[in-house]
Short mmCIF file of C-alpha atoms (C1' of nucleotides) in Angstrom, two decimals:
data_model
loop_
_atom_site.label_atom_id
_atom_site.label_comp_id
_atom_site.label_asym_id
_atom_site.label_seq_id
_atom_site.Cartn_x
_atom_site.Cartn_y
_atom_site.Cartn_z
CA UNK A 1 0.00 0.00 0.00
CA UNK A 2 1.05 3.33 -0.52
CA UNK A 3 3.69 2.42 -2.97
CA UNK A 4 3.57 2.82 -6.62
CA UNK A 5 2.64 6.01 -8.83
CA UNK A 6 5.55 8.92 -7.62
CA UNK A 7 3.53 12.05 -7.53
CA UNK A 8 5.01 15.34 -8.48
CA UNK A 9 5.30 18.49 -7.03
CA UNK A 10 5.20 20.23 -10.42
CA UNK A 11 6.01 23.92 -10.45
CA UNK A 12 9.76 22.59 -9.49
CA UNK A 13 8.51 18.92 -11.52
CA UNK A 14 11.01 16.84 -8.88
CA UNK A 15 9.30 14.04 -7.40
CA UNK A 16 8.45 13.95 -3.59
CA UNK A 17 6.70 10.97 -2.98
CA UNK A 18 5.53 7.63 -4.01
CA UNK A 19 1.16 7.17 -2.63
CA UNK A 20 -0.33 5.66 -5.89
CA UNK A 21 -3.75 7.28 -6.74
CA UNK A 22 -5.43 4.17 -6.17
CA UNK A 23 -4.90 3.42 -2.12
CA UNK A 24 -5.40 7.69 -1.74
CA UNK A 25 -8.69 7.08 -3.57
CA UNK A 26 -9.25 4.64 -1.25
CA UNK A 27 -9.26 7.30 1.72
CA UNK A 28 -11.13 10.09 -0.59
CA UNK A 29 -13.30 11.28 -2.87
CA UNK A 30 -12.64 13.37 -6.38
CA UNK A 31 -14.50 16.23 -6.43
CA UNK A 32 -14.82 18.97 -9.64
CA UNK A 33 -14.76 22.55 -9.15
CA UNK A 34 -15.66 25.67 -11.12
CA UNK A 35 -13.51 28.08 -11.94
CA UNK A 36 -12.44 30.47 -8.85
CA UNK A 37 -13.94 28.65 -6.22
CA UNK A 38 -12.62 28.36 -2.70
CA UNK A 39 -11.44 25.04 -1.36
CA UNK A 40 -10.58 26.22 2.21
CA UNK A 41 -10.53 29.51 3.62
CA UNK A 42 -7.59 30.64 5.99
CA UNK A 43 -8.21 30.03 9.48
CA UNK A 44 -10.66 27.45 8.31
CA UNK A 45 -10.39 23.97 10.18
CA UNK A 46 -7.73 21.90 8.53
CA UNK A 47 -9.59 18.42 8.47
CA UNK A 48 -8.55 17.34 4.91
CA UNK A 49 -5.49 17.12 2.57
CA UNK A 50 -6.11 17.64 -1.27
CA UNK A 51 -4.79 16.30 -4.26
CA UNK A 52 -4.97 17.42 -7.79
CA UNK A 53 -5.89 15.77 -10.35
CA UNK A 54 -6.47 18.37 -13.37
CA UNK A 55 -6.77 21.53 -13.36
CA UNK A 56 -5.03 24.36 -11.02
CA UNK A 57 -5.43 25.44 -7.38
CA UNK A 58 -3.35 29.20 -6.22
CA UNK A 59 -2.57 28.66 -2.46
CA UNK A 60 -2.90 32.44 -1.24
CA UNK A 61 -2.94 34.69 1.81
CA UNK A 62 -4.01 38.69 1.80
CA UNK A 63 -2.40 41.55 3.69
CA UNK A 64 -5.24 43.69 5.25
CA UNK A 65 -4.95 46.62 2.60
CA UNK A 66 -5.90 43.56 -0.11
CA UNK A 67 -2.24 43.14 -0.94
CA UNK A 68 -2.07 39.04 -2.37
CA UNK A 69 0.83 36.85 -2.33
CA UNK A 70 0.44 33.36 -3.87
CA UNK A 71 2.54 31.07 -2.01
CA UNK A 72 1.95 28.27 -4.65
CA UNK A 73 0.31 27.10 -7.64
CA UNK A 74 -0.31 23.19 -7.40
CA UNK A 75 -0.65 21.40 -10.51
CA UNK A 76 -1.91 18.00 -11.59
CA UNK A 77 -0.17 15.28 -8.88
CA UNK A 78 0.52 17.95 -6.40
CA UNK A 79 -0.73 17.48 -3.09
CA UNK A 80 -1.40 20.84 -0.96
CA UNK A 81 -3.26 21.36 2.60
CA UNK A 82 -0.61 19.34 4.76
CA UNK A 83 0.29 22.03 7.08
CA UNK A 84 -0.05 20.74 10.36
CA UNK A 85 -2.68 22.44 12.66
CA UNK A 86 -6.50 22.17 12.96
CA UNK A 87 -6.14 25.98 11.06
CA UNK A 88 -4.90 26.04 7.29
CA UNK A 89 -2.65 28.80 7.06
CA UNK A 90 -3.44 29.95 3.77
CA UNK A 91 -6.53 30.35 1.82
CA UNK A 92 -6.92 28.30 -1.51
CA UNK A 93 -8.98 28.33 -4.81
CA UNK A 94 -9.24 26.77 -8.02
CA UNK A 95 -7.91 28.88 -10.98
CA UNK A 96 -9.72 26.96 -13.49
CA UNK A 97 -12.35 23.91 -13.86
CA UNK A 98 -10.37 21.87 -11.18
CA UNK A 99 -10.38 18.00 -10.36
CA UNK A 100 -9.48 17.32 -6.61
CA UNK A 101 -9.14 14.01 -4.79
CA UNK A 102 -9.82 14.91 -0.92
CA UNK A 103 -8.92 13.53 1.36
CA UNK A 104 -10.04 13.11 5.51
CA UNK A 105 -7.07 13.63 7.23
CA UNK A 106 -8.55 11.80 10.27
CA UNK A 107 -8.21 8.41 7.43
CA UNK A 108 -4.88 9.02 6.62
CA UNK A 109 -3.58 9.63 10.08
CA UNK A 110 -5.15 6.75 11.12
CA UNK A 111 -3.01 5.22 8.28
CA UNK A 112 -0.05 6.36 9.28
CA UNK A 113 -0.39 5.05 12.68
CA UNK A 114 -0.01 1.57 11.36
CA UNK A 115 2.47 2.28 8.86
CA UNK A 116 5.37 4.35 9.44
CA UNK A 117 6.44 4.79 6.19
CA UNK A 118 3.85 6.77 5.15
CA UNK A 119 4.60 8.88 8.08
CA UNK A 120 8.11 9.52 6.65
CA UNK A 121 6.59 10.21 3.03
CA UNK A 122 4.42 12.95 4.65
CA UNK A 123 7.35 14.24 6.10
CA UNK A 124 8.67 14.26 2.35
CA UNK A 125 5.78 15.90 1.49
CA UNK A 126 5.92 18.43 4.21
CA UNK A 127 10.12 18.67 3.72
CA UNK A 128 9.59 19.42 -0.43
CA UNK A 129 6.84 22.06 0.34
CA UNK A 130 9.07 23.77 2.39
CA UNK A 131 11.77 23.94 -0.19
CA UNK A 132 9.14 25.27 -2.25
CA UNK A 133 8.90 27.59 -0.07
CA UNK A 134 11.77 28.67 0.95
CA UNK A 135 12.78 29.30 -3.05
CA UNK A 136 9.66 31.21 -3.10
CA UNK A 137 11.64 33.86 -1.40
CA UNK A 138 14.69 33.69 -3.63
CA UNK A 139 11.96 34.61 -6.38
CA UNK A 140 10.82 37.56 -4.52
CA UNK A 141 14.41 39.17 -4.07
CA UNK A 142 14.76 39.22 -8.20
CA UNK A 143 14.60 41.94 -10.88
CA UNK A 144 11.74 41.33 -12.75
CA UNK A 145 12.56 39.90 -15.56
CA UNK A 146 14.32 37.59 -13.08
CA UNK A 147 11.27 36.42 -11.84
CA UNK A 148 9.41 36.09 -15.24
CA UNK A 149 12.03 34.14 -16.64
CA UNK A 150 12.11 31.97 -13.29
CA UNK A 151 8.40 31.37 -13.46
CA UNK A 152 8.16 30.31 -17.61
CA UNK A 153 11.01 27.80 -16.37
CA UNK A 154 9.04 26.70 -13.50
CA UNK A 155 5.84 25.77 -15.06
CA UNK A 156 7.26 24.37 -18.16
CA UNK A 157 8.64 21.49 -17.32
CA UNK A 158 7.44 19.37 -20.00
CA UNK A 159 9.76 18.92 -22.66
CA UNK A 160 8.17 20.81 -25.47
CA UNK A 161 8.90 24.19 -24.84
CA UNK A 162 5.05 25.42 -25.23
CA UNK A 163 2.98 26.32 -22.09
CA UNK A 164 -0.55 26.73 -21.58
CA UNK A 165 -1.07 29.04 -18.74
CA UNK A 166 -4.17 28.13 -17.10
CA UNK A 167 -4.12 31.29 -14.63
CA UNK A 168 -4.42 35.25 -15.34
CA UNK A 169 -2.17 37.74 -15.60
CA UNK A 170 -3.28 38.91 -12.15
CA UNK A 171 -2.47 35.35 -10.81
CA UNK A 172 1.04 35.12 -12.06
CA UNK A 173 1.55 38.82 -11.11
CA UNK A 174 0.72 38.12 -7.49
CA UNK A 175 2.56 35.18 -7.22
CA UNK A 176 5.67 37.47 -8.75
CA UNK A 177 4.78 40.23 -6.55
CA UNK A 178 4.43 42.47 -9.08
CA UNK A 179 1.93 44.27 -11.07
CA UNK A 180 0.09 42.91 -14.33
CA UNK A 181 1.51 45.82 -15.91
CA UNK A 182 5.12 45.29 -15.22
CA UNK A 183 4.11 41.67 -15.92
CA UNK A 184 2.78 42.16 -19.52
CA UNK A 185 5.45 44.33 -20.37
CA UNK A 186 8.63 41.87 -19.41
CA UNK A 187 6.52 39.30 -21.55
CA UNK A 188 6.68 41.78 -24.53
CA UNK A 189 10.02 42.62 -24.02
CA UNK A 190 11.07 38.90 -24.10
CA UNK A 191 9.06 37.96 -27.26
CA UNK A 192 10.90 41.30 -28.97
CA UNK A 193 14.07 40.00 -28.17
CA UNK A 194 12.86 36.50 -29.65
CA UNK A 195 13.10 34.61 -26.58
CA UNK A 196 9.68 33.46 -25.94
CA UNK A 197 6.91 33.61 -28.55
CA UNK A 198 2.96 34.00 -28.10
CA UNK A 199 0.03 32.72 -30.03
CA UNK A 200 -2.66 33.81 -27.29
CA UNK A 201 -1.89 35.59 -24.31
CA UNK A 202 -2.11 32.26 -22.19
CA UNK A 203 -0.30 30.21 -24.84
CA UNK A 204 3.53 30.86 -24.69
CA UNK A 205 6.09 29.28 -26.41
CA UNK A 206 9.86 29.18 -24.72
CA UNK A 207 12.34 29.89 -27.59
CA UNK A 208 15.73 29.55 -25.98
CA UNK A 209 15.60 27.87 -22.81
CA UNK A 210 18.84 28.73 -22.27
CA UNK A 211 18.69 32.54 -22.49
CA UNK A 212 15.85 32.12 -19.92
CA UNK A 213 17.89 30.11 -17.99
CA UNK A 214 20.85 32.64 -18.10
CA UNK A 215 18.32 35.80 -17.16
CA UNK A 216 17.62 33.52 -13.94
CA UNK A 217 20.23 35.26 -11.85
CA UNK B 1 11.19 8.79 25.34
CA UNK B 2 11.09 12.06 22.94
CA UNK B 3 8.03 13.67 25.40
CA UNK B 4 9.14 16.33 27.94
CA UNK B 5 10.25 19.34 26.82
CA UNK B 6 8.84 21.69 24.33
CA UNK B 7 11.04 23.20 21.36
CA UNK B 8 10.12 26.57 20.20
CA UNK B 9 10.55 27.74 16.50
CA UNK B 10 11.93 31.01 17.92
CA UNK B 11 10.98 33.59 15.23
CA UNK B 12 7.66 32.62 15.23
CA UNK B 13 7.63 31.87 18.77
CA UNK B 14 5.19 28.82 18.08
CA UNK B 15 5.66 25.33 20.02
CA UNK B 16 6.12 22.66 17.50
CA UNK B 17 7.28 19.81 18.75
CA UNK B 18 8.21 17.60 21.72
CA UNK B 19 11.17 16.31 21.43
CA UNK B 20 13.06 16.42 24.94
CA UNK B 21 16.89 17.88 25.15
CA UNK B 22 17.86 14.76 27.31
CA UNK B 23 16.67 12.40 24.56
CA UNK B 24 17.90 14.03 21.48
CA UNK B 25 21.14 14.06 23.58
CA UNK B 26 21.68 10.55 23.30
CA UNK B 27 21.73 11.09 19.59
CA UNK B 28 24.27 13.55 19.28
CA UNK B 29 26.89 16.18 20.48
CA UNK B 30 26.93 19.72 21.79
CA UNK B 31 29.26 21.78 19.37
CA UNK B 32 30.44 25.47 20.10
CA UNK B 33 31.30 27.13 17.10
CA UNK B 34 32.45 30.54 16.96
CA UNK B 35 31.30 33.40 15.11
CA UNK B 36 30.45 33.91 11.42
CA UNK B 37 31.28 29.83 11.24
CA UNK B 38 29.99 27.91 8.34
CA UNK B 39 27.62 24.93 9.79
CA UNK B 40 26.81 23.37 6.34
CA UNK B 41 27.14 24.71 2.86
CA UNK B 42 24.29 24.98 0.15
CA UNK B 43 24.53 20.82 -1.74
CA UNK B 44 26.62 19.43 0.66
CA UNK B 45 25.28 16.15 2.33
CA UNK B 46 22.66 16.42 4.83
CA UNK B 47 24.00 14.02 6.90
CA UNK B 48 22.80 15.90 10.16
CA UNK B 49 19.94 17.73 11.82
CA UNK B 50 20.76 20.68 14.25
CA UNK B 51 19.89 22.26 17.40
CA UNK B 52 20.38 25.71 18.90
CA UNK B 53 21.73 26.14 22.45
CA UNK B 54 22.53 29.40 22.90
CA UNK B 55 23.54 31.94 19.90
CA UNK B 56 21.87 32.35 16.09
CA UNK B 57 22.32 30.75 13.24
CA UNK B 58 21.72 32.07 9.37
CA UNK B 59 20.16 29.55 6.85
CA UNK B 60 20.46 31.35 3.77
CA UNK B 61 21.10 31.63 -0.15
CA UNK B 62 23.29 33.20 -2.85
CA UNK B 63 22.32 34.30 -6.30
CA UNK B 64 25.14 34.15 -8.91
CA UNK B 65 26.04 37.79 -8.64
CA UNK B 66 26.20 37.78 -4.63
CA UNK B 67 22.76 38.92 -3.68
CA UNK B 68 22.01 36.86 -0.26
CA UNK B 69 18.67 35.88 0.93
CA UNK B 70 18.62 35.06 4.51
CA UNK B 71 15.31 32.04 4.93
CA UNK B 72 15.37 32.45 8.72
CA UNK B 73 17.22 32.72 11.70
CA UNK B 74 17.40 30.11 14.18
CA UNK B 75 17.38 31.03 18.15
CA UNK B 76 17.65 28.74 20.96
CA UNK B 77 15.88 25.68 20.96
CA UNK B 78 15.21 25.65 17.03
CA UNK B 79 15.67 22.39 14.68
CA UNK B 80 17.31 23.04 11.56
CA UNK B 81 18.59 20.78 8.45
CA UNK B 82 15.93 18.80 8.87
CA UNK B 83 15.15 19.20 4.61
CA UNK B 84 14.60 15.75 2.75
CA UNK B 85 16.81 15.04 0.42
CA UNK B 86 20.33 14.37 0.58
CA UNK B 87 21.77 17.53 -0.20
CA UNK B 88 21.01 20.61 1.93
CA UNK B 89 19.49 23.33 -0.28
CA UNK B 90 20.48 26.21 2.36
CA UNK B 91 23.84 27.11 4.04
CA UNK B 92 24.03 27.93 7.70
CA UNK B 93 25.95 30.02 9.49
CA UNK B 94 26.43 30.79 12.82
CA UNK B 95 25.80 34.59 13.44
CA UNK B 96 27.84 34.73 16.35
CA UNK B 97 29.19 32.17 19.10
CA UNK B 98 26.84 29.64 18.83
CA UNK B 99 26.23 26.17 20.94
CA UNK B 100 24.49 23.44 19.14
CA UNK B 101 23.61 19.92 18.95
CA UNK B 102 24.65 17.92 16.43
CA UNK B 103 22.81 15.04 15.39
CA UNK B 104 23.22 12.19 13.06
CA UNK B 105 20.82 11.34 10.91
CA UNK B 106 20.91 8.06 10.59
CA UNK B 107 20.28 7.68 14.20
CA UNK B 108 17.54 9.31 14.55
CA UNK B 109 15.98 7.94 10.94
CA UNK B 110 16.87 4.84 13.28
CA UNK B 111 14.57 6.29 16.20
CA UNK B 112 12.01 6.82 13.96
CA UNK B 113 11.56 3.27 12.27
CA UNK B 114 10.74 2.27 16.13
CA UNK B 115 8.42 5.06 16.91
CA UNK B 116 5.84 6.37 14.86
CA UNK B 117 5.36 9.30 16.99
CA UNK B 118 8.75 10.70 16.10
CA UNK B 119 7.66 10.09 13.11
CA UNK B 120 4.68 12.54 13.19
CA UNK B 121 7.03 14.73 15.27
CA UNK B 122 9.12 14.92 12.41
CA UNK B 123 6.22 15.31 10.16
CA UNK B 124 5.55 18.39 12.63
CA UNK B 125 8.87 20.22 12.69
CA UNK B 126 8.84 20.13 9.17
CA UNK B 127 4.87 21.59 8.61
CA UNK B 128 6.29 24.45 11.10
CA UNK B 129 9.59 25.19 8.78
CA UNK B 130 7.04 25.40 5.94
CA UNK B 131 4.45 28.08 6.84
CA UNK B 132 8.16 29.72 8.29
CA UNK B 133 9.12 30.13 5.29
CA UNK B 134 5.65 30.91 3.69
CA UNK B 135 5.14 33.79 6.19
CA UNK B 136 8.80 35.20 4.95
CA UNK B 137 7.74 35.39 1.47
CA UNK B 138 4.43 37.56 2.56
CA UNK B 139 7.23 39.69 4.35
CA UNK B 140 8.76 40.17 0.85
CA UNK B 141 6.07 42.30 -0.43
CA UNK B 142 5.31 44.57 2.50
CA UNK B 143 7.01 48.30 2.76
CA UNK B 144 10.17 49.03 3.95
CA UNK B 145 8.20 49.94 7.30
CA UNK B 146 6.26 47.23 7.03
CA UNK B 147 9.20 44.89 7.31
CA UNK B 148 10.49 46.40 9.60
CA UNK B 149 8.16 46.50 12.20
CA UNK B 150 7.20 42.79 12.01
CA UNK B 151 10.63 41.60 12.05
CA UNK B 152 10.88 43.95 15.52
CA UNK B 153 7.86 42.08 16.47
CA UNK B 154 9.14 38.26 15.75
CA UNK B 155 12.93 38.25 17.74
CA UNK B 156 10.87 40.02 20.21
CA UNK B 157 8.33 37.81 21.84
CA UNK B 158 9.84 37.88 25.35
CA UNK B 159 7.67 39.99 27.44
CA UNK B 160 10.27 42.27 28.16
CA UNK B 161 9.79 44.38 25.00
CA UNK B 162 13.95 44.62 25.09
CA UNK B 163 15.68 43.25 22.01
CA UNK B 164 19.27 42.12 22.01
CA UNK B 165 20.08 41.54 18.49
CA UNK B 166 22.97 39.26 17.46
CA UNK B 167 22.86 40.14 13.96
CA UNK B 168 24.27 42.61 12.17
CA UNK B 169 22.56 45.16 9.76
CA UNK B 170 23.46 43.19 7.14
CA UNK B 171 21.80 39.99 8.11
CA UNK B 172 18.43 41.62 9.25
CA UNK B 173 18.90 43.39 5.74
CA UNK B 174 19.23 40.00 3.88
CA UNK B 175 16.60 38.27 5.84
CA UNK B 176 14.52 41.56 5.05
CA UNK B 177 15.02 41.95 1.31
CA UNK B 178 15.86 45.71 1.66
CA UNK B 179 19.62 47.95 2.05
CA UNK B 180 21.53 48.05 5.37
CA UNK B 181 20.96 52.31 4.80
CA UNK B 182 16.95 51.83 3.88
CA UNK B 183 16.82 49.67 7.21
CA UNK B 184 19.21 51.64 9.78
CA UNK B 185 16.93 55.02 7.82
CA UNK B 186 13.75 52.86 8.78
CA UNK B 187 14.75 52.24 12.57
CA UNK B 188 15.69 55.94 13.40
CA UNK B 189 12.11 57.02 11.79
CA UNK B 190 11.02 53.94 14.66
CA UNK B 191 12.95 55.84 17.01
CA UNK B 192 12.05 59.41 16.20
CA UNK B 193 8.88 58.70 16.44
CA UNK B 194 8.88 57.37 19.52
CA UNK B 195 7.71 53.63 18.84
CA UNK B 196 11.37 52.18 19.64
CA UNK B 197 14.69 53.39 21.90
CA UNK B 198 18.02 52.57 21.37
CA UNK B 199 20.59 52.22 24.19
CA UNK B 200 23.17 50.81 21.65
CA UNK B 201 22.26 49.83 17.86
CA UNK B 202 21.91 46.32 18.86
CA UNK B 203 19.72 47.04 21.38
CA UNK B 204 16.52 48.31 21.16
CA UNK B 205 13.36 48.60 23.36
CA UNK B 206 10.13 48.38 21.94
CA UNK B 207 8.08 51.10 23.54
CA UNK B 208 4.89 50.53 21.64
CA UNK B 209 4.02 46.97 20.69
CA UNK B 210 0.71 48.25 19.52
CA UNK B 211 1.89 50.95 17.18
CA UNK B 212 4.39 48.12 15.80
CA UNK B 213 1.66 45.92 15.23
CA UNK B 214 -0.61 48.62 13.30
CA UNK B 215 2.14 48.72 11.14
CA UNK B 216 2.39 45.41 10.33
CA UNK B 217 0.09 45.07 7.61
"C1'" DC C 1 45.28 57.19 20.61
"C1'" DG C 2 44.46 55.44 16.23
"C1'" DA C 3 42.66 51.98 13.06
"C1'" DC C 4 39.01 49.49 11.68
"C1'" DC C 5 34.42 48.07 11.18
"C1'" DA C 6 29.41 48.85 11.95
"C1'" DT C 7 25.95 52.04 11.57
"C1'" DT C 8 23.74 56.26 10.31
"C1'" DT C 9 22.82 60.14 7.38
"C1'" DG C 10 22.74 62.67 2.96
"C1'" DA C 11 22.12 63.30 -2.18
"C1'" DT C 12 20.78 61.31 -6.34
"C1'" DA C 13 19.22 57.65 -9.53
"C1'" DT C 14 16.09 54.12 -10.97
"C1'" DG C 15 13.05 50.00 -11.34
"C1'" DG C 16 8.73 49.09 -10.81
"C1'" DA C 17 4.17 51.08 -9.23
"C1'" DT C 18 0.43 53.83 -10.39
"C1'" DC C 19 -2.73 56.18 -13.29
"C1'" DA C 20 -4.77 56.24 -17.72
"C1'" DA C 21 -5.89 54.81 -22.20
"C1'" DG C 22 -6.11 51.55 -26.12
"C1'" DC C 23 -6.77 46.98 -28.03
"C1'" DG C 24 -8.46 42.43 -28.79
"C1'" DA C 25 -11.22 38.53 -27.77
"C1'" DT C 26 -15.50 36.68 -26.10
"C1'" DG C 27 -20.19 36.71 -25.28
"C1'" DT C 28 -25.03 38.61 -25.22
"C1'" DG C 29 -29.21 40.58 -26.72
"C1'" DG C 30 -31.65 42.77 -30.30
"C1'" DC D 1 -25.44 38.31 -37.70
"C1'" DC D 2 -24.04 42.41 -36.07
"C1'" DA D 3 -23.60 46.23 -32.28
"C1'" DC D 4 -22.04 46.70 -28.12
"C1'" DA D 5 -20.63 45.63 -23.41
"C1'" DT D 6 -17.28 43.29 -20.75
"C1'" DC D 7 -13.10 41.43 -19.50
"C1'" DG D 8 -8.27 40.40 -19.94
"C1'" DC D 9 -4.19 42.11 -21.61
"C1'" DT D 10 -0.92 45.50 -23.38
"C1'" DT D 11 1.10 50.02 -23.92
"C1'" DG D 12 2.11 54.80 -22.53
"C1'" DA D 13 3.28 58.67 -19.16
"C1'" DT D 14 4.46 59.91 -14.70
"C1'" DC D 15 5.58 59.19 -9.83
"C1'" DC D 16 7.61 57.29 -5.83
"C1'" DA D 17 9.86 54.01 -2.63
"C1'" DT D 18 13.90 52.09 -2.25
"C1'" DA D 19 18.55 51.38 -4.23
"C1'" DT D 20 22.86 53.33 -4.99
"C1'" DC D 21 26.72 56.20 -4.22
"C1'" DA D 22 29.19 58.89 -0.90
"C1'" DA D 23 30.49 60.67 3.41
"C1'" DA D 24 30.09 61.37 8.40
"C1'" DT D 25 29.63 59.35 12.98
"C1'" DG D 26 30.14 56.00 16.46
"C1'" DG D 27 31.92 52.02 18.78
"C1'" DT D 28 35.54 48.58 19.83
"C1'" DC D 29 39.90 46.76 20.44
"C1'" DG D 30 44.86 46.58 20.03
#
DNA sequence: CGACCATTTGATATGGATCAAGCGATGTGG
DNA sequence: CCACATCGCTTGATCCATATCAAATGGTCG
């Protein structure tokens, strides 16, 4: 049990983990969302852990003047809502037509009582989040084409070289901490300079991963 | 076994664990390092978790051309290293004379095939170290002020409302994301207006809590 | 006392924010 | 099927918070 498909954690794509979707099925249900719809609130009770399945969930927390920072985007495989606590930290929503397993924590802790390896893999979890984290930060100390080169090589993983964003502009800006304006014009200034070409505005295509890869800092 | 006393994570001043100093004892060794001392470097092997005594330590993070983000500080009683993986992804450094425990890894990975409590405990430390480093990237997009005043308000949760900083300006700058002048500019506006005192630079009274706290954002 | 390092203060520059307008796609009702 | 409203995105002009550059002050230790 608990053993076969690796899940990833896929804005960084390494692999954190190895619960197959079948046994979590086993402890949850998949649910679909709407577009923009809350999965848990901050300060909300923290009785269940969530998996995604398709789709895309922002992980978010707001500064009393409305000031957002996205901590996370979690893409398909990703598993968010592990921080420990009755009280989820941060706030979460879909960004798009969303497919979630969830999960009752109360089943999977009961779990991990009689098998101690799964207790280590949440640590994994819990250990890889907080790298996540932590590089978070490094993001938020860039210039900004820093960041927006950072970000195109953190969501495209896949081999291809052609992303489809599934959030906004607004989205990616907050999770930059910048503004869509500053946003939209580092895009345009990378597609002058050939690096990065668009089709539509959520449809980018990564020309030289290697001059995005030098702009990283 | 691994029961009695409490461990703070210090900057946040949260209890996050139970891990007694007598029983982590068993597992490894009191160091004293002197100031400014490398502990472990950024992709060596994590072949040990950590323990303040007494003094700070830096976990932190270089960009190619020398910018430094500081993750956290860790004060007395904090775990650090604890990151899956067998490469740390931080350095550490102690920020001055610093005791701490040293322990292997192995032994307590040993520990924890026995007890599925550490387990969790592990599972717990690690949760903690996440939203640690989540809250530092909401820091990141806050006003010089802003900063400021809730980094005043995390070293100092004594009751006292006396600070005795270890760092220098140019950690609390790192760890802030702003200049060593925007900072020391920030804290005299603090003073002038009557919010904080300074005896010496490295020690500062917080005479309003409240007005810090309005501040914070 | 003098040298050195940490910190503060001052003057100026600048990257990104803000304010404002244009553009393009998508959808709705007449 | 088209006119128009709406929304998401881009582009332009200006402003401002913080960085940068430079110098003065303070604190510590031989």
């Amino acid at each position: 049990m608990l053993t076969t498909a690796a899940f990833q954690s896929s804005i960084s794509g390494r692999r954190v983990g190895s619960i197959s979707n079948r046994s979590m099925e086993m402890f949850g249900t998949v649910m679909l969302y709407g577009s923009d719809v809350e999965i848990y609130g901050q300060e909300e009770p923290a009785d269940h852990f969530y998996k995604v399945i398709t789709g895309a969930v922002r992980s978010y927390k707001v500064l009393s003047d409305g000031r957002r920072q996205i901590g996370a985007f979690y893409m398909p495989d990703d598993i968010f809502g592990l921080e420990i606590g009755d009280k989820h930290a941060y706030s979460s929503e879909t960004v798009c037509q969303t497919r979630i397993l969830v999960i009752k924590r109360s089943s999977l802790l009961n779990l991990l009582a009689s098998d101690k390896n799964t207790a280590l893999q949440l640590w994994a979890i819990a250990a890889k989040e907080m790298q996540r984290a932590q590089n978070h930060s490094l993001m938020l100390i860039k210039t900004a084409p820093e960041r927006v080169a950072t970000f195109l090589l953190e969501i495209a993983n896949d081999v291809s070289g052609e992303v489809d964003l599934p959030m906004k502009r607004r989205d990616i800006a907050d999770y930059l901490g910048l503004t869509i304006e500053t946003l939209a014009r580092t895009l345009s200034l990378l597609e002058k300079s050939g690096i990065i070409e668009r089709s539509a505005g959520r449809r980018i295509r990564l020309r030289s991963r290697r001059a995005l890869n030098s702009m990283t800092a």
